Short mmCIF file of C-alpha atoms in Angstrom, two decimals:
data_model
loop_
_atom_site.label_atom_id
_atom_site.label_comp_id
_atom_site.label_asym_id
_atom_site.label_seq_id
_atom_site.Cartn_x
_atom_site.Cartn_y
_atom_site.Cartn_z
CA UNK A 834 0.00 0.00 0.00
CA UNK A 835 1.32 3.46 -0.91
CA UNK A 836 2.64 5.53 1.99
CA UNK A 837 0.77 8.58 0.74
CA UNK A 838 -2.63 6.88 0.76
CA UNK A 839 -1.95 5.37 4.19
CA UNK A 840 -0.90 8.73 5.61
CA UNK A 841 -3.97 10.40 4.12
CA UNK A 842 -6.18 7.78 5.73
CA UNK A 843 -4.69 8.18 9.18
CA UNK A 844 -4.58 11.98 9.06
CA UNK A 845 -8.15 11.95 7.77
CA UNK A 846 -9.40 10.28 10.95
CA UNK A 847 -7.47 12.65 13.19
CA UNK A 848 -4.18 10.94 14.00
CA UNK A 849 -0.53 11.63 13.29
CA UNK A 850 1.60 9.10 11.45
CA UNK A 851 5.23 8.14 12.02
CA UNK A 852 7.23 5.57 10.04
CA UNK A 853 6.88 2.79 12.59
CA UNK A 854 3.12 3.22 12.77
CA UNK A 855 2.92 3.35 9.01
CA UNK A 856 4.68 0.00 8.74
CA UNK A 857 2.40 -1.58 11.36
CA UNK A 858 -0.82 -0.43 9.75
CA UNK A 859 0.51 -1.26 6.30
CA UNK A 860 1.15 -4.84 7.38
CA UNK A 861 -2.31 -5.08 8.89
CA UNK A 862 -3.94 -3.79 5.71
CA UNK A 863 -1.92 -6.26 3.66
CA UNK A 864 -3.33 -9.13 5.71
CA UNK A 865 -6.85 -7.79 5.38
CA UNK A 866 -6.33 -7.41 1.64
CA UNK A 867 -6.48 -11.19 1.23
CA UNK A 868 -10.20 -10.97 2.01
CA UNK A 869 -11.07 -7.65 0.41
CA UNK A 870 -9.86 -7.95 -3.17
CA UNK A 871 -8.90 -4.61 -4.61
CA UNK A 872 -8.97 -2.77 -1.28
CA UNK A 873 -5.55 -1.21 -1.90
CA UNK A 874 -6.70 0.54 -5.06
CA UNK A 875 -9.90 1.64 -3.30
CA UNK A 876 -7.87 3.17 -0.47
CA UNK A 877 -5.61 4.99 -2.90
CA UNK A 878 -8.51 6.98 -4.29
CA UNK A 879 -11.16 7.10 -1.61
CA UNK A 880 -9.44 8.39 1.54
CA UNK A 881 -11.63 8.53 4.63
CA UNK A 882 -14.59 6.87 2.90
CA UNK A 883 -12.47 3.81 2.14
CA UNK A 884 -11.19 3.80 5.71
CA UNK A 885 -14.75 3.68 6.99
CA UNK A 886 -15.50 0.81 4.62
CA UNK A 887 -12.50 -1.25 5.72
CA UNK A 888 -13.19 -0.57 9.38
CA UNK A 889 -16.85 -1.56 8.97
CA UNK A 890 -15.87 -4.69 7.07
CA UNK A 891 -13.30 -5.72 9.67
CA UNK A 892 -15.82 -5.16 12.48
CA UNK A 893 -18.46 -7.22 10.69
CA UNK A 894 -15.98 -10.03 10.04
CA UNK A 895 -14.97 -10.06 13.70
CA UNK A 896 -18.64 -10.09 14.78
CA UNK A 897 -19.48 -13.03 12.50
CA UNK A 898 -16.41 -14.85 13.79
CA UNK A 899 -17.43 -14.35 17.41
CA UNK A 900 -20.90 -15.75 16.71
CA UNK A 901 -19.45 -18.70 14.78
CA UNK A 902 -17.24 -19.59 17.74
CA UNK A 903 -20.16 -19.30 20.16
CA UNK A 904 -22.19 -21.92 18.26
CA UNK A 905 -19.16 -24.05 17.34
CA UNK A 906 -19.11 -23.73 13.57
CA UNK A 907 -17.09 -21.93 10.89
CA UNK A 908 -17.30 -18.33 9.76
CA UNK A 909 -17.96 -19.40 6.17
CA UNK A 910 -20.89 -21.57 7.33
CA UNK A 911 -22.42 -18.66 9.24
CA UNK A 912 -21.90 -16.28 6.33
CA UNK A 913 -23.51 -18.74 3.91
CA UNK A 914 -26.57 -19.15 6.15
CA UNK A 915 -26.84 -15.39 6.68
CA UNK A 916 -26.83 -14.88 2.92
CA UNK A 917 -29.51 -17.58 2.54
CA UNK A 918 -31.74 -15.73 5.03
CA UNK A 919 -31.16 -12.42 3.26
CA UNK A 920 -32.10 -14.09 -0.01
CA UNK A 921 -35.36 -15.29 1.55
CA UNK A 922 -36.80 -12.09 3.03
CA UNK A 923 -35.05 -12.05 6.42
CA UNK A 924 -31.66 -10.75 7.59
CA UNK A 925 -28.30 -11.80 9.02
CA UNK A 926 -29.52 -10.78 12.48
CA UNK A 927 -32.71 -12.79 11.95
CA UNK A 928 -30.67 -15.87 11.07
CA UNK A 929 -28.47 -15.57 14.14
CA UNK A 930 -31.52 -15.26 16.35
CA UNK A 931 -33.09 -18.41 14.89
CA UNK A 932 -29.83 -20.37 15.12
CA UNK A 933 -29.15 -19.25 18.67
CA UNK A 934 -32.70 -20.20 19.68
CA UNK A 935 -32.30 -23.69 18.21
CA UNK A 936 -28.91 -24.16 19.90
CA UNK A 937 -30.36 -22.98 23.22
CA UNK A 938 -33.34 -25.34 22.82
CA UNK A 939 -31.04 -28.28 22.08
CA UNK A 940 -28.85 -27.53 25.09
CA UNK A 941 -31.86 -27.18 27.37
CA UNK A 942 -33.39 -30.44 26.17
CA UNK A 943 -30.08 -32.24 26.69
CA UNK A 944 -30.13 -30.96 30.27
CA UNK A 945 -33.60 -32.44 30.65
CA UNK A 946 -35.30 -29.04 30.65
CA UNK A 947 -38.23 -28.68 28.25
CA UNK A 948 -40.20 -26.29 30.42
CA UNK A 949 -39.27 -23.16 28.51
CA UNK A 950 -40.85 -24.63 25.38
CA UNK A 951 -44.26 -24.59 27.03
CA UNK A 952 -47.19 -27.00 26.84
CA UNK A 953 -46.74 -27.57 23.10
CA UNK A 954 -43.32 -29.12 23.68
CA UNK A 955 -44.54 -31.81 26.06
CA UNK A 956 -45.96 -33.92 23.23
CA UNK A 957 -44.42 -32.39 20.10
CA UNK A 958 -40.64 -32.26 20.55
CA UNK A 959 -39.09 -33.53 17.31
CA UNK A 960 -36.11 -35.82 17.88
CA UNK A 961 -33.70 -33.75 15.77
CA UNK A 962 -34.13 -30.73 18.04
CA UNK A 963 -32.16 -32.43 20.82
CA UNK A 964 -30.01 -34.76 18.73
CA UNK A 965 -28.36 -32.71 15.98
CA UNK A 966 -25.19 -31.04 17.23
CA UNK A 967 -24.11 -29.15 14.12
CA UNK A 968 -25.97 -25.80 14.03
CA UNK A 969 -26.12 -25.68 10.22
CA UNK A 970 -27.61 -29.17 10.01
CA UNK A 971 -29.99 -28.20 12.81
CA UNK A 972 -31.17 -25.17 10.80
CA UNK A 973 -31.76 -27.35 7.74
CA UNK A 974 -33.69 -29.90 9.81
CA UNK A 975 -35.78 -27.14 11.36
CA UNK A 976 -36.61 -25.71 7.94
CA UNK A 977 -37.62 -29.12 6.58
CA UNK A 978 -39.71 -29.84 9.67
CA UNK A 979 -41.35 -26.41 9.56
CA UNK A 980 -42.36 -26.89 5.91
CA UNK A 981 -43.90 -30.27 6.76
CA UNK A 982 -46.33 -28.73 9.28
CA UNK A 983 -49.78 -27.41 8.50
CA UNK A 984 -50.63 -23.74 9.07
CA UNK A 985 -51.60 -24.26 12.71
CA UNK A 986 -48.52 -26.37 13.42
CA UNK A 987 -46.26 -23.77 11.83
CA UNK A 988 -47.86 -21.05 13.91
CA UNK A 989 -47.35 -23.04 17.13
CA UNK A 990 -43.77 -24.00 16.32
CA UNK A 991 -42.80 -20.46 15.32
CA UNK A 992 -44.47 -19.02 18.41
CA UNK A 993 -42.71 -21.52 20.66
CA UNK A 994 -39.30 -20.55 19.26
CA UNK A 995 -40.07 -16.83 18.95
CA UNK A 996 -39.76 -16.43 15.17
CA UNK A 997 -41.12 -13.29 13.54
CA UNK A 998 -42.90 -13.42 10.18
CA UNK A 999 -39.71 -12.73 8.18
CA UNK A 1000 -37.84 -15.49 10.00
CA UNK A 1001 -40.77 -17.80 9.30
CA UNK A 1002 -40.63 -16.89 5.62
CA UNK A 1003 -36.94 -17.77 5.47
CA UNK A 1004 -37.44 -21.05 7.35
CA UNK A 1005 -40.37 -21.93 5.06
CA UNK A 1006 -38.04 -21.71 2.04
CA UNK A 1007 -35.82 -24.52 0.76
CA UNK A 1008 -33.16 -23.37 3.19
CA UNK A 1009 -30.77 -26.25 2.58
CA UNK A 1010 -30.42 -25.56 -1.15
CA UNK A 1011 -30.21 -21.82 -0.57
CA UNK A 1012 -27.50 -22.28 2.06
CA UNK A 1013 -25.36 -24.49 -0.19
CA UNK A 1014 -25.67 -22.02 -3.05
CA UNK A 1015 -24.71 -19.05 -0.89
CA UNK A 1016 -21.90 -20.78 0.97
CA UNK A 1017 -20.30 -21.50 -2.41
CA UNK A 1018 -20.56 -17.78 -3.22
CA UNK A 1019 -19.18 -16.59 0.13
CA UNK A 1020 -15.50 -15.68 0.25
CA UNK A 1021 -15.25 -15.28 4.03
CA UNK A 1022 -12.89 -17.73 5.70
CA UNK A 1023 -11.84 -18.40 9.28
CA UNK A 1024 -8.33 -17.29 8.30
CA UNK A 1025 -9.69 -13.75 7.73
CA UNK A 1026 -10.37 -13.30 11.44
CA UNK A 1027 -6.75 -12.76 12.43
CA UNK A 1028 -6.27 -10.02 9.84
CA UNK A 1029 -9.52 -8.29 10.82
CA UNK A 1030 -8.68 -8.34 14.51
CA UNK A 1031 -5.18 -7.05 13.91
CA UNK A 1032 -6.52 -4.23 11.78
CA UNK A 1033 -9.05 -3.25 14.45
CA UNK A 1034 -6.35 -3.42 17.13
CA UNK A 1035 -4.02 -1.22 15.08
CA UNK A 1036 -6.81 1.28 14.46
CA UNK A 1037 -7.73 1.33 18.16
CA UNK A 1038 -4.12 1.81 19.27
CA UNK A 1039 -3.51 4.98 17.25
#
């Protein structure tokens, strides 16, 4: 990355730049560049606007990574499922809420606690809800199960798990096929997390 563009970026957000700092941030940007193709040329011409973009991207990558770790799956799997939800009327946040709810339900059932699922759960708990450990496979099973229910069953199941109408729309879709399609399109990888964190650390330390 050109020293001039890097200096313009740092000065543009209110900091001074010395040679040592320039080298540190340059190395961090170079690592991040593996994920954001063409970011160097964008920075060269866009100044503060490009800085905001890179910072936002790095923060989003770190956030997705934190959620992936919390449910014990990969960042590319989470990104693929988020994109599938966005393709089917919901959002990344909506997907995370559904996935977290299913993971929480599984963990509670494995502890022998079905009380939070209410009266409906006492006679209607599907086996996969407690058995499937992989959160992506659990989402696919939930989608398939949800589509198999009649209108009243869908309403009860969605109400039990707290899904809003957009989340229901996404879960009513062929989520498995949509996920596989979008995961193939995603270019986020677990290896991007280190670069994103280092960039955010460098930015914070100036």
